[in-house]
Short mmCIF file of C-alpha atoms in Angstrom, two decimals:
data_model
loop_
_atom_site.label_atom_id
_atom_site.label_comp_id
_atom_site.label_asym_id
_atom_site.label_seq_id
_atom_site.Cartn_x
_atom_site.Cartn_y
_atom_site.Cartn_z
CA MET A 1 -25.59 -39.11 117.49
CA PRO A 2 -25.96 -41.15 114.53
CA ALA A 3 -22.48 -41.79 112.39
CA VAL A 4 -24.42 -40.39 109.72
CA MET A 5 -24.80 -37.40 111.47
CA THR A 6 -21.09 -36.98 112.89
CA TYR A 7 -19.70 -37.78 109.07
CA HIS A 8 -22.56 -34.91 107.58
CA ARG A 9 -25.18 -32.98 109.71
CA PRO A 10 -28.05 -32.16 106.11
CA VAL A 11 -29.07 -28.40 106.27
CA LEU A 12 -32.59 -27.63 105.64
CA LEU A 13 -32.91 -31.74 105.75
CA THR A 14 -36.94 -31.40 106.85
CA GLN A 15 -37.13 -28.07 104.31
CA SER A 16 -36.09 -30.44 101.51
CA ILE A 17 -37.57 -33.58 101.86
CA GLU A 18 -41.09 -31.51 101.73
CA ALA A 19 -39.67 -30.06 98.64
CA LEU A 20 -39.57 -32.60 96.99
CA GLN A 21 -42.78 -34.03 97.03
CA ILE A 22 -41.41 -37.74 97.70
CA LYS A 23 -44.49 -40.57 95.80
CA PRO A 24 -43.67 -44.02 97.97
CA ASP A 25 -43.31 -45.69 94.44
CA GLY A 26 -41.58 -43.06 93.14
CA THR A 27 -37.84 -42.25 91.52
CA TYR A 28 -35.09 -40.58 93.52
CA VAL A 29 -31.43 -39.23 92.76
CA ASP A 30 -29.50 -37.24 95.97
CA LEU A 31 -26.68 -36.04 93.79
CA THR A 32 -24.89 -35.43 96.81
CA PHE A 33 -24.42 -38.10 98.55
CA GLY A 34 -22.10 -37.28 101.33
CA GLY A 35 -22.90 -38.45 105.09
CA GLY A 36 -25.93 -40.08 103.93
CA GLY A 37 -28.57 -37.94 105.68
CA HIS A 38 -30.82 -36.51 102.89
CA SER A 39 -30.75 -40.64 101.44
CA MET A 40 -31.60 -42.03 104.57
CA ALA A 41 -34.80 -39.61 104.96
CA ILE A 42 -35.91 -40.23 100.75
CA LEU A 43 -35.80 -43.82 102.01
CA GLU A 44 -37.51 -43.62 105.07
CA ASN A 45 -40.80 -41.92 102.55
CA LEU A 46 -40.42 -45.05 99.76
CA LYS A 47 -42.25 -48.12 99.82
CA GLU A 48 -41.89 -49.29 96.04
CA GLY A 49 -39.31 -46.60 94.86
CA LYS A 50 -36.07 -46.38 94.39
CA LEU A 51 -33.19 -44.18 95.22
CA PHE A 52 -30.03 -43.13 93.63
CA ALA A 53 -26.90 -41.88 95.19
CA PHE A 54 -24.15 -39.71 93.34
CA ASP A 55 -20.80 -38.61 95.18
CA GLN A 56 -17.02 -38.72 93.63
CA ASP A 57 -15.90 -39.27 97.35
CA ALA A 58 -13.97 -42.29 97.98
CA ASP A 59 -15.34 -41.34 101.52
CA ALA A 60 -18.97 -41.41 101.31
CA GLU A 61 -18.40 -44.53 99.26
CA GLU A 62 -17.11 -46.27 101.91
CA ASN A 63 -20.35 -44.37 104.01
CA ALA A 64 -23.00 -45.63 101.59
CA ARG A 65 -22.01 -49.08 102.66
CA ARG A 66 -23.96 -48.52 105.42
CA ILE A 67 -27.46 -48.46 103.75
CA THR A 68 -28.23 -52.31 103.40
CA SER A 69 -32.10 -50.75 101.88
CA HIS A 70 -32.87 -52.70 98.46
CA ALA A 71 -34.11 -49.50 97.45
CA PHE A 72 -31.36 -48.06 97.01
CA ARG A 73 -27.93 -48.02 94.51
CA PHE A 74 -24.85 -45.59 94.95
CA ILE A 75 -23.06 -44.25 92.33
CA ARG A 76 -19.79 -43.32 92.57
CA SER A 77 -19.34 -40.40 90.05
CA ASN A 78 -19.76 -36.50 89.19
CA PHE A 79 -22.92 -35.55 89.00
CA ARG A 80 -22.58 -33.73 86.03
CA PHE A 81 -22.87 -37.42 84.49
CA ILE A 82 -26.06 -38.08 86.04
CA ASP A 83 -28.25 -38.86 82.38
CA LYS A 84 -25.51 -41.05 81.32
CA PHE A 85 -25.08 -43.38 84.71
CA LEU A 86 -28.95 -43.62 85.65
CA LYS A 87 -29.20 -45.04 81.95
CA LEU A 88 -27.08 -47.81 82.60
CA HIS A 89 -28.82 -48.52 85.85
CA GLY A 90 -31.33 -48.37 83.07
CA VAL A 91 -33.65 -44.82 84.27
CA ARG A 92 -34.04 -42.51 81.86
CA GLN A 93 -36.56 -40.07 83.86
CA VAL A 94 -37.32 -39.64 87.59
CA ASP A 95 -39.94 -38.41 89.83
CA GLY A 96 -37.76 -35.27 92.19
CA ILE A 97 -33.80 -34.72 92.15
CA LEU A 98 -31.85 -33.15 95.31
CA ALA A 99 -28.45 -32.00 95.32
CA ASP A 100 -26.97 -30.01 98.69
CA LEU A 101 -24.00 -28.16 97.06
CA GLY A 102 -21.89 -28.01 100.32
CA VAL A 103 -18.57 -29.10 101.18
CA SER A 104 -19.27 -31.91 103.98
CA SER A 105 -18.30 -31.90 107.28
CA HIS A 106 -16.56 -34.55 107.25
CA GLN A 107 -13.71 -33.09 104.32
CA ILE A 108 -13.68 -29.84 105.94
CA ASP A 109 -13.04 -31.37 109.25
CA THR A 110 -10.31 -34.07 107.80
CA PRO A 111 -6.87 -31.95 107.82
CA GLU A 112 -5.32 -34.00 105.15
CA ARG A 113 -7.95 -33.14 102.82
CA GLY A 114 -6.67 -29.27 102.75
CA PHE A 115 -9.94 -27.77 102.54
CA SER A 116 -10.68 -25.69 106.19
CA THR A 117 -8.52 -22.65 107.24
CA ARG A 118 -8.41 -23.78 110.13
CA PHE A 119 -6.14 -26.41 109.94
CA ASP A 120 -2.50 -27.34 108.37
CA GLY A 121 -2.18 -29.70 106.04
CA LYS A 122 -0.83 -30.12 102.28
CA LEU A 123 -2.81 -28.31 100.27
CA ASP A 124 -4.89 -30.49 98.22
CA MET A 125 -9.33 -29.45 98.00
CA ARG A 126 -9.94 -32.19 95.86
CA MET A 127 -13.23 -33.85 95.95
CA ASP A 128 -12.14 -36.56 94.23
CA LYS A 129 -9.09 -37.64 95.93
CA ALA A 130 -8.48 -39.87 92.74
CA ALA A 131 -8.18 -36.19 90.10
CA GLY A 132 -5.06 -35.06 88.57
CA LYS A 133 -5.52 -31.50 89.78
CA SER A 134 -4.79 -30.04 93.08
CA ALA A 135 -4.42 -26.85 95.54
CA TYR A 136 -0.69 -27.05 95.20
CA GLN A 137 -0.22 -27.76 92.18
CA MET A 138 -2.25 -24.55 90.80
CA ILE A 139 -0.61 -22.93 93.90
CA ASN A 140 2.63 -23.10 92.78
CA LYS A 141 2.73 -24.19 88.90
CA TYR A 142 -0.29 -21.70 87.73
CA ALA A 143 0.40 -18.56 85.69
CA GLU A 144 0.25 -15.37 87.81
CA GLU A 145 -2.54 -14.16 85.73
CA ASP A 146 -4.80 -17.34 85.79
CA LEU A 147 -3.96 -16.90 89.52
CA HIS A 148 -5.38 -13.58 89.60
CA LYS A 149 -8.43 -14.26 87.72
CA ILE A 150 -9.05 -17.74 89.47
CA PHE A 151 -8.63 -15.48 92.73
CA GLY A 152 -10.95 -12.69 91.55
CA MET A 153 -13.99 -14.36 89.84
CA TYR A 154 -14.44 -17.58 92.69
CA GLY A 155 -13.06 -15.44 95.64
CA GLU A 156 -14.49 -12.10 94.37
CA ILE A 157 -11.29 -10.84 96.19
CA ARG A 158 -10.75 -6.92 95.60
CA ASN A 159 -6.85 -7.35 95.65
CA ALA A 160 -6.19 -10.92 93.86
CA LYS A 161 -3.98 -9.29 91.14
CA THR A 162 -1.91 -8.12 93.98
CA LEU A 163 -2.34 -11.36 95.78
CA ALA A 164 -1.35 -13.32 92.47
CA ALA A 165 1.97 -11.52 92.30
CA ALA A 166 2.81 -11.99 95.67
CA ILE A 167 2.23 -15.87 95.90
CA VAL A 168 4.31 -15.96 92.07
CA LYS A 169 7.26 -14.55 94.21
CA ALA A 170 6.17 -16.73 97.24
CA ARG A 171 7.05 -19.47 95.25
CA SER A 172 10.02 -18.77 93.50
CA GLU A 173 12.32 -18.85 96.87
CA LYS A 174 10.36 -21.52 98.21
CA THR A 175 7.89 -23.86 97.49
CA ILE A 176 3.67 -23.32 98.97
CA LYS A 177 3.38 -26.68 100.42
CA THR A 178 0.45 -26.28 103.18
CA ASN A 179 -2.22 -24.76 104.50
CA ASP A 180 -0.36 -23.05 106.64
CA ASP A 181 2.52 -21.49 104.23
CA LEU A 182 -0.47 -20.17 101.91
CA LYS A 183 -2.40 -18.25 104.92
CA ALA A 184 1.33 -16.96 105.59
CA ILE A 185 1.12 -15.14 102.55
CA LEU A 186 -2.81 -14.12 102.80
CA TYR A 187 -2.24 -12.77 106.69
CA LYS A 188 0.07 -9.94 104.75
CA LEU A 189 -2.92 -9.00 102.51
CA ALA A 190 -5.78 -9.36 104.45
CA PRO A 191 -7.91 -6.31 105.73
CA ARG A 192 -7.06 -5.67 109.11
CA ASN A 193 -9.62 -7.39 111.36
CA ARG A 194 -10.99 -9.64 108.29
CA GLU A 195 -8.04 -12.27 108.06
CA PHE A 196 -10.50 -15.10 108.74
CA LYS A 197 -13.04 -13.80 105.39
CA TYR A 198 -10.14 -12.91 103.31
CA PHE A 199 -9.05 -16.86 103.86
CA ALA A 200 -12.15 -18.55 103.08
CA GLN A 201 -12.41 -16.45 100.40
CA ALA A 202 -9.37 -17.50 98.70
CA PHE A 203 -9.47 -21.44 99.81
CA GLN A 204 -13.32 -20.74 98.29
CA ALA A 205 -11.60 -19.93 94.61
CA LEU A 206 -9.34 -22.48 94.96
CA ARG A 207 -12.10 -25.48 95.55
CA ILE A 208 -14.35 -24.06 92.37
CA GLU A 209 -11.25 -24.17 90.16
CA VAL A 210 -9.71 -27.54 91.70
CA ASN A 211 -12.84 -29.41 91.51
CA GLU A 212 -14.23 -27.57 88.14
CA GLU A 213 -17.35 -26.53 90.64
CA LEU A 214 -18.94 -24.43 88.77
CA GLU A 215 -18.63 -25.70 85.19
CA ALA A 216 -19.80 -29.41 86.67
CA LEU A 217 -23.30 -27.19 88.76
CA LYS A 218 -23.44 -25.81 84.82
CA GLU A 219 -24.36 -29.50 83.19
CA MET A 220 -25.61 -31.15 86.16
CA LEU A 221 -29.16 -28.73 86.00
CA VAL A 222 -29.10 -28.77 82.54
CA ARG A 223 -28.93 -32.17 82.87
CA CYS A 224 -31.65 -32.86 84.97
CA VAL A 225 -34.09 -30.91 82.71
CA ASN A 226 -33.90 -33.82 80.57
CA VAL A 227 -34.00 -36.91 83.71
CA LEU A 228 -36.85 -35.06 85.33
CA LYS A 229 -40.46 -36.43 84.76
CA PRO A 230 -42.99 -33.34 83.65
CA GLY A 231 -43.86 -32.19 87.30
CA GLY A 232 -40.73 -34.14 88.80
CA ARG A 233 -39.23 -31.78 91.33
CA LEU A 234 -35.61 -30.15 91.34
CA VAL A 235 -34.46 -29.47 94.61
CA VAL A 236 -30.79 -27.66 95.09
CA LEU A 237 -28.84 -26.34 98.58
CA SER A 238 -25.94 -23.38 97.42
CA TYR A 239 -23.81 -21.93 100.27
CA HIS A 240 -22.24 -18.92 98.22
CA SER A 241 -23.98 -16.37 95.79
CA LEU A 242 -20.96 -17.90 93.03
CA GLU A 243 -23.83 -21.23 93.00
CA ASP A 244 -27.41 -19.79 93.72
CA ARG A 245 -26.69 -16.85 90.67
CA LEU A 246 -26.15 -19.98 88.17
CA VAL A 247 -28.96 -21.99 89.99
CA LYS A 248 -31.22 -18.94 90.45
CA ASN A 249 -31.07 -17.95 87.06
CA PHE A 250 -31.37 -21.23 85.14
CA ILE A 251 -34.59 -21.94 87.47
CA ASN A 252 -36.12 -18.75 86.51
CA LYS A 253 -34.48 -18.23 82.46
CA GLY A 254 -33.46 -21.61 81.42
CA LYS A 255 -30.43 -20.14 80.98
CA PHE A 256 -27.71 -18.82 82.90
CA SER A 257 -27.06 -15.50 81.90
CA GLY A 258 -29.17 -13.01 80.12
CA GLU A 259 -33.12 -12.49 79.44
CA VAL A 260 -35.69 -15.02 79.37
CA GLU A 261 -35.94 -16.08 75.76
CA LYS A 262 -39.54 -16.07 74.08
CA ASP A 263 -41.46 -17.46 71.61
CA LEU A 264 -43.26 -15.92 68.51
CA TYR A 265 -46.08 -15.78 70.91
CA GLY A 266 -44.47 -14.27 74.24
CA ASN A 267 -44.67 -17.23 75.87
CA GLU A 268 -41.64 -17.87 77.62
CA ILE A 269 -39.46 -20.81 76.51
CA LYS A 270 -38.02 -22.47 79.91
CA PRO A 271 -38.38 -25.82 81.13
CA LEU A 272 -38.66 -25.41 84.63
CA LYS A 273 -40.97 -23.33 86.89
CA SER A 274 -39.41 -21.69 90.58
CA ILE A 275 -41.69 -23.65 92.95
CA THR A 276 -39.66 -20.51 96.16
CA ARG A 277 -39.76 -17.06 95.00
CA LYS A 278 -37.66 -16.68 97.21
CA PRO A 279 -34.55 -18.78 98.72
CA VAL A 280 -35.95 -20.63 102.13
CA LEU A 281 -33.04 -20.30 104.18
CA ALA A 282 -32.47 -21.71 108.01
CA ASP A 283 -34.29 -20.72 110.89
CA ALA A 284 -32.26 -19.52 114.47
CA ARG A 285 -32.67 -22.71 115.60
CA GLU A 286 -31.07 -25.02 113.00
CA ILE A 287 -28.20 -22.36 112.45
CA ALA A 288 -28.01 -22.64 116.56
CA ALA A 289 -27.72 -26.80 116.32
CA ASN A 290 -25.35 -26.19 112.71
CA THR A 291 -22.98 -23.18 112.23
CA ARG A 292 -22.82 -24.15 108.39
CA ALA A 293 -26.63 -23.91 107.60
CA ARG A 294 -25.87 -20.19 107.85
CA SER A 295 -25.15 -19.61 104.60
CA ALA A 296 -27.62 -22.13 103.17
CA LYS A 297 -30.34 -21.34 100.42
CA MET A 298 -32.71 -23.83 99.21
CA ARG A 299 -34.17 -23.20 95.71
CA VAL A 300 -36.87 -25.53 94.37
CA ALA A 301 -38.26 -26.12 90.42
CA GLU A 302 -40.88 -28.03 89.05
CA ARG A 303 -40.20 -29.77 85.17
CA LEU A 304 -42.81 -27.80 83.49
#
């Protein structure tokens, strides 16, 4: 198996590449390089074109060094700064943008990164290991009301207030250092026979807060509009309802909440046209080969 596949098996690979409608001489952006699976597939379709790949993870940057194509440029940055870094490379508009919002297999399967409920390790969850805020600091320093808000909003945990209080009580007796330390608290409050889902919801909430994922996603979507050429394609793969709702609303309404705005003549004011009426999902064969594809939803839009 190629090294890129052991690092991260790309989800909906064929469908996402087809959705981009790649021109051999076009300019494209992979906003979530990870293991490079999507990037390599894009490069296979380019001749005179260019591909710029973003990722804030040092491990992804190391992985990108394996690609020697002259058409390829790697940018170590959060994708929320897409327009700024493309301008530094002399690029103002592109023909297509791809963003796979999932956590890479490599990150999940590396215990010291702290992303997975399956492994013990120090609470961390930073996509960028050089970033200041970690899950450890959140769990041990955040005020009870802030933890309540995070678990309720980002994890959609019903007893978020009780969980926040339990964490504050536990940390007053002993520092919560590892995933297992946190799971011991979660286990006492999890619904019977739904412990693993409860763990996943709590870990998701912490990861979103640590990496400012929803704020970064909003910024990225807005900036992509200015970066895309008219007729250019935006392809986004999301993995939970909070992400998908933002992507869906922005594509369909040009905003993240409320109804689409209209001009004096009743014409809708929005920069994108939805290409996929419903999200594209992985089929049973792909899910059997890669269970992480099960929750993926792909939406495609075109710049008006």
